[in-house]
Each structure stands twice: as structure tokens, then as C-alpha cells.
Amino acid sequence: MVQERILPTFQATSAKIDKEEGLRLYEDMVLGRYFEDKCAEMYYRGKMFGFVHLYNGQEAVSSGVIKSMRPDDFVCSTYRDHVHALSAGVPANAVMAELFGKETGCSKGRGGSMHMFSKEHNLLGGFAFIGEGIPVALGAAFQSRYRRDALGDASADQVTAAFFGDGTTNNGQFFECLNMAALWKLPILFVVENNKWAIGMAHERASSQTEIYRKASVFGMPGYEVDGMDVLAVRDVAKQAVARARAGEGPTLIECLTYRFRGHSLADPDELRSQAEKDEWQARDPLTRMEAYLIEQNLADDAELKAIKKRIEVHVEDAVKFAESSPEPSPEELHRYIFAED
Amino acid sequence: MAETLLFNALREAVDEEMGRDETVFVIGEDVGHYGGSYKVTKGLYEKYGPLRVLDTPIAENSFTGMAVGAAMTGLRPIVEGMNMGFLLLAFNQIANNAGMLPYTSGGNYHIPMVIRGPGGVGRQLGAEHSQRLEAYFQAVPGLKIVACSTPYNAKGLLKSAIRDKNPVLFFEHVLLYNLKEDLPSDEYLVPLDKADVVRPGKDVTILTYSRMRHHVLQAVKGIEAQGFDPEVIDLISLKPIDYDTIGESIRKTHKVIIVEECMRTGGIAAEIIASINDRFFDELDAPVMRLSSQDIPTPYNGRLESLTIVQPKQIVEAVEKMMTARV
Ligand SMILES: Cc1ncc(C[n+]2csc(CCOP(=O)(O)OP(=O)(O)O)c2C)c(N)n1
Ligand SMILES: [Mg+2]
């Protein structure tokens, strides 16, 4: 095992969150975790198919960033997109139904696990090729600036967050878009979820400079590294970046050091990662950490947290029931959606 | 009426549509300060400013993807490919995102964007600058593909493409930018999905597009001299193909020759022949013939280059062969 990077420390007490926000973040992470666990179960029971990439372990990133944004901001994900969709407000029913390939899915059963879309929630996708979502996110950010500066709409201050992995930062679209975002001062957050692995490719075997946040500096852009297992730390950095973007001060690169608790996808035997490494990261479980924080700060007690977990469990169960009882897309509509309808 | 060069007809189209709809903007390499490599956007930067005529770094895949994202969120980008060949680097964004995403998203998003620029075999530009990507892109679902061929249709088609709610790949031809034609002073649109019957006739249907339209028209004299009356149809839309117009013609002539500038293998004609067989086989008196470019990288040498693409003389010979063959 290579020397682990020292995670930056964050003084949680400086987060100054109230009970409501604390529980909101916690609940969002629990939803992400339980939803994904349920996906694994449903996949092995033959209810969903294809490549299914779960997000377990990385919840602090999705919740910490997306919950620091407004509902009218834009979120752009990858193939590991269920939890980003949930944080962005897409109902669990619609995400689960999509996984079941049903007409009630957020992409009408046409997309599947790697192609979650919701215009209503400004979720730009779900992209199955690595890197290809970054330019799309850049376009949404450009759109905000265009409306504000070319069309004179002062209310056009939406921010876009693009999520992607460590492996993706070696793709040209990452560098090309960092350049353009800085050049045009676009309101965008580049959120790298550095979980140390790109399928079976260890980050240090693929990247000559492993500290991804440093790559911001050559574009004259602020870059931060953050403990991606700590939702409060992520939230803190994200809030600053969102504020900068909204104020027209341009993009930020945020490298979240995190870890996935499961294989790359449900088809991955996960044989390359050492047990020692897994144990080390498992001990940093972002959910357990937030629970401890909430209790320590007297923001919640054990019973409250249990109640939340129970509620989410039922919520996810309901999503499965909804998905199961939803209709399949009609064969007559096989060709629908290829072109825009009038 | 005003005599207009083709590149200016395109410029007028962009200018008019930008004036009409403030969400329309141009994005690409050297479109702003420089005015476009073929001057299609000349003067627009000065008129509309740096955000509406956006000069990009040389990063085709990313700026095309950026246009996709802008289109998904309500703008109407016109991407200029400095040369359409360079869009090979944007193949991913054009195919996966512009083409497929509206479907994959179950109709969540539309992508009203135009990707336009010069294609085709020019004068000794070498293989990489002489590509005909329409053949490569035709298999991508969700794309409309259009090829203009005259100043009149260039302007009317581009305006329609900009107003369309779908991604339109719009092919211009490097050798046609200086064609001249009197254009109406009143605004007009040309529909994207209608083939143009350029010369009605009764003996043989010749299907063609882009610059080859002009090679076919040059051949018409020779064809007439042999006593034949060809119907020349400019396809205009390469995807979808206007099989109504083609079918009407075949029911009259019962013979078809396709003249194209793309290569033979996997070309536009290959697709049309298969579809004609599906739809109109009983109407045919002879197998459909195709004249295509050679299956080779376009050579630099002028003589070799002219042997690579179809010449008017070959079209005359092909018609003669088809008309005199015993059926
Ligand atoms: C263009 C492209 N090449 C290869 C793949 C196959 N692939 C899927 S995920 C992946 C690894 C990506 O790793 P990373 O960016 O670190 O994201 P993570 O999966 O760790 O979240 C690869 C190679 C792909 N989806 N797209
Ligand atoms: Mg990774």
C-alpha cells in the first residue's frame, strides 16, 4: 500500500450549523447510503441490470456540495449518479423506477443507472463516458453568464457543479474545461471525488501529479483539497466556492479525498484494493462521523437519529414498491424522444 | 434582389437569426476577431459582442460539449467547425450528447444547436482537410444532417436549422463559398427535410448533394446531347432522407444514379440504395448505380485528387450505360 495522503483537518466546531441543517445533511447522506444498499440488493435479485455503480462511502461529497447550492443551480454527474440525483432533489421513486427501467423513471426508463436526468431538478445527467459531462456542465455555467452579461438578466446567478473522479482528471476535457472556465470566469465548481481508484487503476499509477487540487493553479484558479469523508468540511469549502461563483468571481476546483466502500460497479470483483486500505477508510465512514458530531454538539440524540434512519428505510422501501408497480414503457413509444416534440 | 456570395448568404442567415432571437450565439475557433476561417461570421463580433460571438481555445470536443450544455439550458448555439474534419475530435460530444442525450434523458432535454462549417474535397488541401464527415455521422441517432449547395438554399436552410429544436449538422463546401446568386430581399426559410428537384426529367433520377450537384448539372448538357432527359434531385437533407420526393421520381423514371462526394464504403449512397431496395424495388428497371469518391485518403497531387472524386464526364457515361443496358 502506498503512503496515504494526510487528510486536511477541519475544525468541525467552526461549521456553525444549526440543528435543522445538520439533520438535513445527515438525512441526505442516510438516503444516499440506504438507497445504494437497496440497489445492490435489487441488482442481485435480478430487478435491475447493466452496470450499476454505487456511491457508498462518498456521501459527504454529494450532500456537502449539493446541499450548499440552491435548487435552481445545476448539477452534472457521471455514471455514479444515483446519489447526486437524490441530493439534487430527484425523488427516490423516480430514481429507483429508472433503475427498474420503468416509464415513471426520471429518464422514462430510457436511460438506466448511468443516465439519470431531470430537467425539473436541473440535473444535467448522468454521463456514461468519463469526462463528457464536464463540458456540458461548462455550457450550463456559460449559459448563466450569458444571461447575466449578454442579455442583462441580473437574476441569472445560477451556479453549476460538475462531479467526476480522480481517473477522469487525466482526460483532456478536464484540462480544456478548467482553462475555459477560468478564462471566462464561469460560475462552476469542479468537484473531484478522489476515491484513489479508477476501476483497477490506482491513482498514483495514472497521475504524475497526484495532488489534483494543485492543477487549478496553472489556470489561475483556486484549488482546495478537502476531507471528503467529512460532510461539514466539504460543505464549508463548497459554500465558499458557490459564493465566489455566484458573485461572478469564477470557478473553483475542489478535490475531495474520499473512498468507495464497494467495488467499482456491482460487476467488479474488487480484488485489487487491500483490506488494510479498506479498513482504514471504513473507519472514516462519513455517516458515523456526522452522527457523532450531531450528538456531541447536542444537535440530536440517539432516538432522533434512529427515527430518521427508520423513516429513510421506509422511504426507500416505498421507492422499490413504486418502481415495481410502475408500468414498463410502451413498445409503441420505442421511437419517441429521438427528436424534440412540438 | 441582391447578388450575394454563398458565404455572405450564410452570414446574413446568422446575423438575421441573432437579431431575431437573443439566445442564438456563435461559438468556435476564430469566429470573433478573425471573422471565421471562411468569413461567415465577419463583423458579427463587433455587432453582438464577445459572449454572443465566442472565440474559443482550440478544444473541439470541449467547446462542442459546452454548446450542448448551453443548448440543454435554453440557449441556441451555432458551433462553427473551422473545418468540419476537426470535428472528429468532437465525435464524442456530437454522437453521445448532441445526438443521443435527448432520447436517453427520456425527453427531459432538447438540444437546439447547429454545428456548421466547411467540408468536402477542396483544391489540394490534403487528406485531413478533405473529409466528408456526413458519411461518418449518418449513423448517429438524433442528428439531422443537411448539406447546402447554393447561396439561396444556404441562407434559407441555415435559418431553419437555427430555429430547429434538434441538433443539426450543417455541411457547407469549401469550394462553394464564392458561388453567387440573386437572393430575395424579403426573409425566407428553406425547409430542412425537403429534397430539391433541380431539373425535372423523365428518363433517369440522379440523386446528389453539396458540390456534386454542380458536377451533375455540368453533366446534364452531355446527357441531353445523347438524347436523355435526366431528373436531378439535390437531397439537401442527408438525414432524414426525403424518400417521398425520391419515390415520386422513381415512379416516373424507374432508374436511379447516385452521385456523392463521400467515399463509397459506408457512404450516403450505400444507405440510400438499401432503402430504395426496401421501399421501391418493384419500381426499378435496373439496379441503382452509385458514383462515389474512391476509398482512399484524398491525395495532395492535383491529378490524383481529381481522379479521387467523381467528374462530370463519368456521370454522362454512367447515364449512357444505364439507359442503353438491356433490361
Ligand atoms: C471514455 C471512457 N473510457 C473508459 C470508460 C470505462 N470506465 C468507466 S469508469 C472508469 C474509471 C473512472 O474512474 P474515476 O474517474 O476515478 O471515477 P470513479 O469510478 O472512481 O468514481 C473507466 C475507465 C468510460 N466509462 N468512459
Ligand atoms: Mg476514482
XYZ file of C-alpha atoms and ligand atoms in Angstrom:
696
model
C 0.000 0.000 0.000
C 1.290 3.412 -0.922
C 1.640 6.052 1.727
C -1.818 7.510 2.360
C -2.252 11.200 1.831
C -2.733 13.087 5.060
C -6.289 14.310 5.102
C -6.574 18.024 5.744
C -8.122 18.701 9.132
C -11.220 20.737 9.545
C -12.351 22.270 12.828
C -15.893 20.984 12.852
C -16.901 23.487 15.503
C -16.276 26.266 13.016
C -19.035 24.873 10.830
C -21.649 26.604 12.959
C -24.610 24.715 11.704
C -27.965 24.625 13.363
C -29.965 21.552 14.128
C -32.113 21.830 11.063
C -29.242 21.984 8.626
C -27.298 19.325 10.476
C -30.164 16.925 10.261
C -30.832 17.828 6.656
C -27.263 16.908 5.716
C -27.388 13.759 7.786
C -30.682 12.665 6.322
C -29.444 13.243 2.789
C -26.420 11.040 3.465
C -28.556 8.324 5.023
C -30.820 8.420 1.993
C -27.814 8.049 -0.287
C -26.461 5.115 1.706
C -29.728 3.233 2.111
C -30.733 3.815 -1.464
C -27.487 2.319 -2.727
C -27.670 -0.645 -0.369
C -31.129 -1.309 -1.699
C -29.819 -1.107 -5.270
C -27.258 -3.806 -4.518
C -29.996 -5.987 -3.123
C -32.273 -5.410 -6.103
C -29.444 -5.984 -8.567
C -28.614 -9.341 -7.058
C -32.293 -10.186 -7.097
C -32.375 -9.514 -10.824
C -34.511 -6.378 -10.651
C -32.015 -4.075 -12.277
C -29.442 -4.651 -14.953
C -26.409 -3.283 -16.712
C -23.542 -1.545 -14.989
C -24.585 -0.186 -11.624
C -22.017 1.992 -9.831
C -22.740 2.611 -6.185
C -21.732 5.622 -4.154
C -21.321 4.121 -0.674
C -18.627 5.919 1.263
C -18.692 9.107 -0.799
C -21.954 10.542 0.556
C -20.316 13.504 2.271
C -19.320 14.880 -1.129
C -22.752 14.809 -2.711
C -24.539 16.123 0.372
C -21.841 18.618 1.301
C -21.741 20.208 -2.146
C -25.274 19.943 -3.448
C -26.914 20.929 -0.178
C -24.785 24.088 -0.267
C -26.388 25.042 -3.534
C -29.840 26.326 -4.441
C -32.500 24.190 -6.062
C -32.226 26.270 -9.240
C -28.477 25.628 -9.516
C -27.244 22.910 -11.871
C -25.749 19.536 -11.052
C -23.809 17.411 -13.524
C -22.840 13.879 -12.627
C -21.219 10.781 -14.072
C -22.252 7.128 -14.282
C -22.086 7.051 -10.443
C -25.075 9.299 -10.334
C -27.921 7.956 -8.185
C -26.941 9.843 -5.072
C -26.161 13.118 -6.846
C -29.662 12.872 -8.306
C -31.161 12.306 -4.867
C -29.251 15.211 -3.320
C -30.411 17.392 -6.207
C -33.977 16.631 -5.226
C -34.957 13.974 -7.740
C -37.456 11.803 -5.825
C -36.204 8.372 -4.777
C -39.229 6.910 -6.544
C -38.125 8.340 -9.892
C -34.502 7.215 -9.480
C -35.481 3.717 -8.394
C -38.044 3.427 -11.185
C -35.350 4.449 -13.659
C -33.158 1.649 -12.370
C -36.038 -0.745 -12.838
C -36.376 0.555 -16.406
C -39.871 1.871 -15.841
C -41.837 4.612 -17.579
C -42.049 6.506 -14.286
C -38.255 6.702 -14.061
C -36.669 10.146 -14.225
C -35.417 9.303 -17.741
C -38.581 7.365 -18.641
C -36.715 4.070 -18.444
C -34.639 5.027 -21.490
C -31.524 5.952 -19.557
C -30.811 3.481 -16.775
C -28.339 3.646 -13.923
C -25.752 5.738 -15.748
C -28.185 8.183 -17.349
C -30.232 9.932 -14.686
C -31.718 13.193 -15.953
C -34.188 15.627 -14.539
C -34.804 18.953 -16.144
C -37.177 19.828 -13.324
C -34.334 19.497 -10.815
C -31.651 20.941 -13.087
C -29.848 17.627 -13.120
C -27.907 17.714 -16.388
C -27.165 13.971 -16.329
C -25.910 11.019 -15.874
C -22.955 10.536 -18.344
C -21.576 7.088 -19.026
C -18.336 8.136 -20.692
C -15.836 9.564 -18.284
C -15.235 13.297 -18.685
C -18.005 14.026 -21.169
C -20.217 15.676 -18.589
C -17.635 18.321 -17.747
C -18.088 20.322 -20.972
C -21.851 20.040 -20.643
C -21.640 21.486 -17.137
C -19.405 24.223 -18.506
C -22.137 25.022 -21.028
C -24.720 25.398 -18.287
C -22.354 27.713 -16.422
C -21.725 29.683 -19.607
C -25.476 29.976 -20.031
C -25.770 31.681 -16.617
C -23.089 34.155 -17.517
C -24.590 34.714 -20.961
C -27.974 35.546 -19.471
C -26.433 37.867 -16.944
C -23.887 39.661 -19.094
C -25.104 39.344 -22.696
C -28.834 39.515 -22.007
C -28.658 41.748 -18.940
C -30.650 39.455 -16.669
C -29.324 40.317 -13.208
C -31.178 37.395 -11.637
C -29.177 34.876 -13.688
C -26.768 33.876 -10.954
C -27.118 30.099 -11.070
C -24.054 28.054 -10.256
C -23.157 24.676 -11.750
C -21.353 21.820 -10.016
C -19.617 19.171 -12.119
C -18.719 15.947 -10.312
C -16.159 13.450 -11.572
C -13.476 11.056 -10.374
C -9.704 11.066 -9.964
C -9.241 8.915 -13.067
C -11.175 11.423 -15.131
C -8.763 14.220 -14.314
C -6.282 12.691 -16.749
C -8.713 13.225 -19.610
C -8.343 16.229 -21.888
C -11.839 17.519 -21.296
C -10.893 18.194 -17.674
C -7.978 20.447 -18.622
C -9.772 22.047 -21.557
C -12.706 22.987 -19.377
C -10.593 24.249 -16.492
C -8.940 26.551 -18.968
C -12.168 27.875 -20.445
C -13.879 28.227 -17.070
C -11.022 30.335 -15.734
C -10.686 32.262 -18.981
C -14.331 33.317 -18.962
C -14.805 33.332 -15.179
C -17.685 30.920 -15.329
C -19.767 30.124 -12.243
C -18.778 26.489 -11.877
C -17.415 24.110 -9.251
C -15.227 21.274 -10.475
C -15.689 18.658 -7.799
C -13.202 15.815 -7.981
C -14.162 12.779 -5.958
C -10.736 11.283 -5.479
C -11.526 7.795 -4.263
C -7.997 6.631 -5.108
C -9.060 4.242 -7.847
C -10.296 4.278 -11.421
C -11.712 0.759 -11.587
C -8.433 -1.141 -11.103
C -6.071 1.728 -11.840
C -4.576 3.169 -8.691
C -4.451 6.956 -8.840
C -0.684 7.129 -8.320
C -0.141 4.742 -11.224
C -2.057 7.041 -13.571
C -1.226 10.575 -12.464
C 2.188 12.177 -12.485
C 0.938 14.789 -10.035
C -1.385 13.040 -7.619
C -2.490 16.170 -5.789
C -5.244 17.105 -8.161
C -6.227 20.357 -6.460
C -2.793 21.737 -7.416
C -3.762 21.586 -11.073
C -6.040 24.571 -10.543
C -3.132 26.924 -10.004
C -1.805 26.738 -13.549
C -5.148 28.083 -14.713
C -5.088 30.825 -12.099
C -7.991 29.159 -10.336
C -8.314 28.442 -6.632
C -7.940 24.760 -5.809
C -8.730 23.132 -2.478
C -8.219 19.724 -1.002
C -10.762 18.657 1.492
C -11.546 15.668 3.672
C -14.237 14.106 1.562
C -15.346 11.890 4.446
C -16.431 14.919 6.439
C -19.629 16.491 5.204
C -19.026 19.650 7.226
C -15.603 20.152 5.708
C -16.968 19.636 2.212
C -19.862 21.957 2.941
C -17.513 24.635 4.181
C -15.376 24.648 1.044
C -18.401 24.287 -1.223
C -20.167 27.249 0.350
C -17.179 29.484 -0.292
C -16.863 28.273 -3.862
C -20.572 28.725 -4.528
C -20.446 32.237 -3.105
C -17.486 33.128 -5.299
C -19.142 31.691 -8.368
C -22.394 33.453 -7.656
C -20.612 36.733 -7.185
C -19.088 36.408 -10.656
C -15.621 35.630 -9.346
C -15.232 32.441 -11.324
C -14.619 28.734 -10.927
C -13.107 26.610 -8.171
C -11.519 23.186 -8.227
C -12.312 21.100 -5.164
C -10.542 17.810 -4.608
C -12.444 15.677 -2.128
C -10.375 12.841 -0.671
C -12.800 10.022 -0.325
C -13.276 6.311 -0.808
C -15.845 3.964 -2.210
C -16.898 1.227 0.166
C -17.906 -1.146 -2.596
C -16.396 -2.355 -5.854
C -16.268 -0.087 -8.892
C -19.614 -1.439 -10.009
C -21.723 -4.336 -8.890
C -19.961 -6.398 -11.560
C -16.499 -5.696 -10.083
C -14.885 -8.472 -8.004
C -12.874 -5.757 -6.205
C -9.726 -7.821 -5.820
C -7.050 -5.155 -6.089
C -7.700 -2.959 -3.085
C -6.063 -4.180 0.112
C -8.061 -4.983 3.205
C -5.862 -2.637 5.202
C -6.763 0.232 2.904
C -10.443 -0.599 3.028
C -10.376 -0.830 6.826
C -8.595 2.457 7.172
C -11.206 4.260 5.112
C -14.147 2.363 6.512
C -13.180 3.777 9.888
C -13.846 7.240 8.448
C -17.427 6.472 7.466
C -18.988 9.900 6.874
C -22.323 8.836 8.335
C -20.887 7.623 11.624
C -18.824 10.753 11.828
C -21.783 13.043 11.344
C -23.795 11.090 13.886
C -21.045 11.560 16.443
C -20.877 15.250 15.661
C -24.608 15.792 15.964
C -24.726 14.060 19.308
C -21.586 15.717 20.612
C -22.931 19.139 19.723
C -26.310 18.334 21.248
C -27.962 18.866 17.907
C -29.668 15.496 18.065
C -29.987 12.488 20.278
C -29.789 8.823 19.506
C -33.528 8.389 19.286
C -33.863 11.159 16.721
C -31.177 9.683 14.534
C -32.778 6.260 14.788
C -36.097 7.775 13.791
C -34.506 9.371 10.727
C -32.952 6.076 9.710
C -36.242 4.291 10.158
C -38.046 6.895 8.075
C -35.499 6.677 5.245
C -35.649 2.915 5.321
C -39.380 3.065 4.762
C -38.918 5.751 2.116
C -36.527 3.538 0.142
C -38.829 0.531 0.579
C -41.636 2.648 -0.819
C -39.451 3.586 -3.768
C -38.974 -0.092 -4.547
C -42.714 -0.691 -4.308
C -43.326 2.277 -6.562
C -40.772 1.053 -9.095
C -42.079 -2.475 -9.032
C -45.669 -1.482 -9.551
C -44.886 1.097 -12.245
C -45.614 0.335 -15.910
C -42.949 -0.522 -18.448
C -42.532 1.944 -21.306
C -44.938 1.177 -24.119
C -43.443 -0.586 -27.163
C -45.380 1.894 -29.300
C -43.149 4.581 -27.886
C -39.858 2.937 -28.846
C -39.029 5.792 -31.193
C -40.330 8.620 -29.045
C -37.828 11.240 -27.792
C -35.297 10.822 -30.597
C -36.343 14.232 -31.840
C -37.937 17.086 -29.946
C -41.697 17.137 -29.963
C -43.597 20.264 -30.835
C -32.899 41.077 -55.077
C -29.239 41.338 -54.315
C -26.373 39.378 -55.754
C -24.870 37.503 -52.820
C -21.899 35.223 -52.359
C -22.618 31.970 -50.553
C -20.507 32.829 -47.507
C -22.344 36.124 -47.216
C -25.673 34.356 -47.532
C -24.657 32.263 -44.536
C -23.531 35.357 -42.686
C -26.853 37.044 -43.354
C -28.653 33.989 -42.024
C -26.643 34.029 -38.792
C -26.999 37.788 -38.443
C -30.753 37.745 -39.015
C -31.304 34.921 -36.561
C -29.093 36.534 -33.909
C -31.076 39.734 -34.348
C -34.350 37.872 -34.062
C -33.518 35.647 -31.080
C -31.141 36.780 -28.374
C -30.480 33.209 -27.235
C -28.698 32.467 -30.527
C -24.922 32.692 -30.295
C -21.867 31.586 -32.256
C -19.042 29.593 -30.743
C -15.856 28.274 -32.287
C -12.285 28.889 -33.269
C -11.562 32.279 -34.804
C -15.217 33.149 -35.231
C -14.894 36.500 -33.464
C -11.926 38.772 -34.034
C -10.958 36.905 -37.181
C -14.483 36.656 -38.570
C -14.412 32.929 -39.298
C -11.992 30.986 -41.448
C -14.312 31.492 -44.446
C -15.638 34.849 -43.234
C -19.083 33.572 -42.399
C -19.134 35.474 -39.105
C -17.333 38.587 -40.280
C -18.491 41.698 -38.473
C -20.731 39.830 -36.046
C -18.315 40.108 -33.119
C -18.362 43.884 -33.486
C -22.132 43.862 -33.696
C -23.029 41.344 -30.985
C -20.078 41.335 -28.612
C -17.695 38.729 -27.234
C -20.225 36.465 -25.492
C -22.533 36.121 -28.457
C -19.653 35.503 -30.849
C -17.389 33.499 -28.634
C -13.798 32.854 -29.694
C -12.757 29.558 -28.135
C -9.447 27.888 -27.484
C -8.649 25.010 -29.840
C -10.557 22.393 -27.918
C -13.193 20.957 -30.236
C -14.634 18.257 -28.036
C -14.966 20.525 -25.031
C -16.431 23.555 -26.755
C -18.879 21.352 -28.623
C -19.896 19.791 -25.311
C -20.179 23.238 -23.853
C -22.585 24.136 -26.633
C -24.582 21.012 -25.784
C -24.827 22.158 -22.159
C -25.835 25.663 -23.236
C -28.490 24.224 -25.540
C -29.832 21.997 -22.761
C -30.250 25.050 -20.572
C -32.079 27.188 -23.083
C -29.612 28.835 -25.444
C -29.245 28.164 -29.174
C -25.589 27.731 -30.040
C -24.181 27.711 -33.541
C -20.892 25.829 -33.395
C -18.513 26.601 -36.227
C -16.162 23.819 -37.158
C -13.187 25.681 -38.587
C -13.046 22.698 -40.894
C -15.639 20.009 -40.396
C -12.832 17.468 -40.306
C -11.683 18.842 -36.972
C -14.964 17.703 -35.526
C -13.557 14.205 -35.472
C -12.208 15.425 -32.146
C -15.741 16.276 -31.095
C -17.204 12.986 -32.230
C -17.912 12.005 -28.639
C -19.901 15.112 -27.799
C -21.737 15.114 -31.118
C -22.690 11.445 -31.003
C -23.248 10.716 -27.309
C -24.542 14.021 -26.155
C -25.947 16.091 -29.026
C -27.333 13.022 -30.771
C -28.359 10.589 -28.095
C -28.939 12.555 -24.904
C -32.456 13.802 -25.743
C -33.546 10.180 -26.091
C -31.501 8.827 -23.206
C -32.964 11.511 -20.985
C -36.455 10.383 -21.915
C -37.261 13.774 -23.390
C -36.052 15.761 -20.370
C -33.776 17.806 -22.591
C -33.809 19.148 -26.131
C -30.653 20.216 -27.865
C -31.364 23.015 -30.304
C -27.946 23.545 -31.803
C -26.324 23.867 -35.191
C -22.879 22.550 -35.981
C -21.763 24.079 -39.240
C -18.669 24.562 -41.309
C -16.730 23.692 -44.434
C -16.369 20.132 -45.559
C -15.626 18.270 -48.749
C -12.670 17.929 -51.081
C -11.179 21.326 -51.832
C -8.220 22.182 -54.004
C -5.243 20.128 -52.910
C -5.841 20.531 -49.212
C -4.559 17.055 -48.415
C -6.369 14.153 -46.851
C -7.170 15.532 -43.440
C -8.699 18.765 -44.698
C -10.725 16.985 -47.390
C -13.078 14.914 -45.318
C -16.723 14.208 -45.780
C -17.889 13.523 -42.284
C -21.541 13.296 -43.277
C -20.893 9.658 -44.037
C -19.366 9.032 -40.618
C -22.103 10.845 -38.743
C -25.126 9.456 -40.569
C -25.464 6.500 -38.217
C -25.831 8.660 -35.116
C -29.450 8.684 -33.941
C -30.957 12.044 -33.111
C -28.912 14.149 -35.509
C -30.281 15.934 -38.538
C -27.760 16.293 -41.345
C -28.099 18.956 -44.010
C -25.864 19.935 -46.939
C -26.323 23.280 -48.639
C -25.273 23.871 -52.230
C -26.343 27.326 -53.415
C -26.442 30.782 -51.838
C -30.243 30.618 -51.834
C -30.567 27.320 -50.061
C -27.570 28.034 -47.820
C -29.300 31.027 -46.301
C -32.776 29.566 -46.037
C -31.573 26.245 -44.695
C -29.264 27.754 -42.109
C -32.080 29.910 -40.773
C -34.293 26.842 -40.488
C -31.507 24.881 -38.828
C -31.010 27.599 -36.218
C -34.741 27.565 -35.428
C -34.938 23.770 -35.257
C -35.267 22.196 -31.815
C -32.809 19.424 -32.633
C -29.082 19.224 -33.262
C -28.398 19.886 -36.935
C -25.088 19.098 -38.617
C -24.865 21.636 -41.395
C -22.339 20.954 -44.141
C -21.014 23.687 -46.345
C -18.458 23.003 -49.060
C -15.056 24.647 -49.227
C -15.329 25.171 -52.974
C -18.801 26.690 -52.967
C -18.313 29.700 -50.684
C -17.887 32.046 -53.619
C -20.922 30.984 -55.621
C -23.086 33.998 -56.462
C -26.822 34.274 -56.733
C -29.541 36.894 -56.554
C -31.306 36.459 -53.265
C -34.768 37.727 -52.340
C -34.666 40.817 -50.197
C -37.576 39.515 -48.140
C -36.955 36.988 -45.441
C -37.365 33.357 -46.464
C -36.786 29.920 -44.988
C -35.997 26.667 -46.766
C -37.320 23.521 -45.072
C -34.670 21.156 -43.753
C -36.355 17.945 -44.771
C -37.243 18.548 -48.408
C -35.148 17.431 -51.343
C -34.882 19.917 -54.187
C -35.876 18.811 -57.686
C -33.303 20.891 -59.519
C -34.095 19.733 -63.012
C -37.236 17.753 -63.731
C -36.872 14.946 -66.260
C -38.347 11.585 -67.116
C -35.599 9.119 -68.037
C -33.352 8.698 -65.023
C -33.252 10.049 -61.479
C -29.900 11.451 -60.409
C -29.612 11.954 -56.650
C -26.803 14.131 -55.402
C -25.881 16.766 -52.809
C -23.458 19.567 -51.981
C -20.793 20.278 -54.600
C -21.690 17.204 -56.661
C -24.955 18.941 -57.529
C -22.843 21.227 -59.695
C -20.922 18.363 -61.257
C -24.214 16.722 -62.133
C -25.542 19.939 -63.626
C -22.398 20.216 -65.728
C -23.037 16.692 -66.919
C -26.630 17.443 -67.875
C -25.620 19.013 -71.193
C -23.757 15.899 -72.224
C -26.651 13.727 -71.086
C -29.108 15.816 -73.090
C -26.836 15.613 -76.109
C -27.256 11.880 -76.004
C -30.980 12.299 -76.067
C -31.757 11.562 -72.448
C -33.861 13.581 -70.076
C -32.499 13.283 -66.514
C -34.244 14.353 -63.309
C -31.699 15.904 -60.978
C -32.519 15.922 -57.279
C -30.417 17.659 -54.648
C -31.034 15.658 -51.477
C -30.434 18.677 -49.178
C -31.248 16.598 -46.121
C -28.889 13.661 -45.689
C -30.688 12.604 -42.553
C -33.543 12.027 -42.655
C -33.616 11.390 -46.410
C -36.678 12.691 -48.246
C -37.979 9.397 -49.631
C -41.265 10.990 -50.667
C -39.583 13.096 -53.304
C -37.264 10.246 -54.279
C -40.168 7.808 -54.568
C -42.162 10.175 -56.737
C -39.235 10.467 -59.083
C -38.558 6.736 -59.216
C -42.179 6.039 -60.085
C -41.611 8.234 -63.116
C -38.098 7.235 -64.232
C -37.616 3.734 -62.784
C -33.868 4.300 -62.814
C -31.555 5.834 -60.219
C -27.956 7.002 -60.180
C -26.498 8.482 -57.008
C -23.565 10.871 -57.227
C -21.800 11.634 -53.973
C -18.522 13.067 -52.779
C -18.127 10.815 -49.775
C -16.285 7.558 -50.116
C -18.040 4.509 -51.467
C -17.767 2.312 -48.396
C -20.387 3.206 -45.827
C -21.337 6.278 -47.803
C -24.599 8.158 -48.113
C -25.411 6.289 -51.344
C -24.895 2.926 -49.704
C -27.612 3.807 -47.231
C -29.963 5.218 -49.866
C -29.599 2.189 -52.124
C -30.533 -0.131 -49.308
C -33.568 1.988 -48.501
C -34.629 2.267 -52.145
C -34.499 -1.517 -52.349
C -36.673 -1.715 -49.242
C -39.207 0.776 -50.457
C -39.264 0.931 -54.233
C -37.745 -2.299 -55.521
C -40.725 -3.097 -57.717
C -40.441 0.267 -59.432
C -36.848 -0.229 -60.525
C -35.913 -1.203 -64.072
C -32.225 -1.507 -63.228
C -30.041 -1.818 -60.154
C -29.326 1.552 -58.569
C -25.892 2.792 -59.594
C -23.622 4.896 -57.415
C -20.730 7.142 -58.286
C -18.685 7.879 -55.192
C -15.241 9.074 -54.251
C -12.543 6.454 -54.171
C -11.986 4.629 -50.910
C -8.663 6.345 -50.268
C -7.308 9.261 -48.251
C -7.617 12.224 -50.630
C -4.197 12.653 -52.250
C -2.486 16.030 -52.387
C -1.406 15.777 -56.032
C -3.935 17.626 -58.200
C -4.253 14.965 -60.828
C -4.665 12.180 -58.316
C -7.103 14.303 -56.382
C -9.328 14.812 -59.414
C -9.289 11.068 -60.004
C -10.475 10.570 -56.449
C -13.778 12.393 -56.810
C -16.495 11.927 -59.428
C -16.111 14.064 -62.566
C -18.951 15.229 -64.848
C -17.756 13.002 -67.696
C -18.213 9.892 -65.559
C -21.758 10.946 -64.796
C -22.549 11.238 -68.509
C -21.055 7.808 -69.102
C -22.968 6.297 -66.238
C -26.269 7.603 -67.573
C -25.460 6.291 -71.019
C -24.586 2.911 -69.626
C -27.758 2.696 -67.616
C -30.006 3.918 -70.425
C -28.599 1.592 -73.029
C -28.346 -1.505 -70.855
C -30.742 -4.254 -71.817
C -33.255 -4.787 -69.095
C -14.326 7.403 -22.174
C -14.408 6.268 -21.225
N -13.372 5.399 -21.133
C -13.438 4.363 -20.282
C -14.546 4.154 -19.527
C -14.644 2.962 -18.594
N -14.603 3.452 -17.218
C -15.722 3.630 -16.514
S -15.432 4.270 -15.014
C -13.766 4.265 -15.258
C -12.877 4.741 -14.175
C -13.138 6.134 -13.791
O -12.505 6.405 -12.577
P -12.695 7.755 -11.805
O -12.723 8.899 -12.739
O -11.692 7.807 -10.737
O -14.171 7.652 -11.192
P -14.739 6.602 -10.140
O -15.292 5.452 -10.923
O -13.635 6.212 -9.238
O -15.854 7.305 -9.455
C -13.459 3.781 -16.517
C -12.106 3.616 -17.040
C -15.607 5.070 -19.663
N -16.747 4.945 -18.991
N -15.504 6.121 -20.499
Mg -11.869 7.145 -8.753
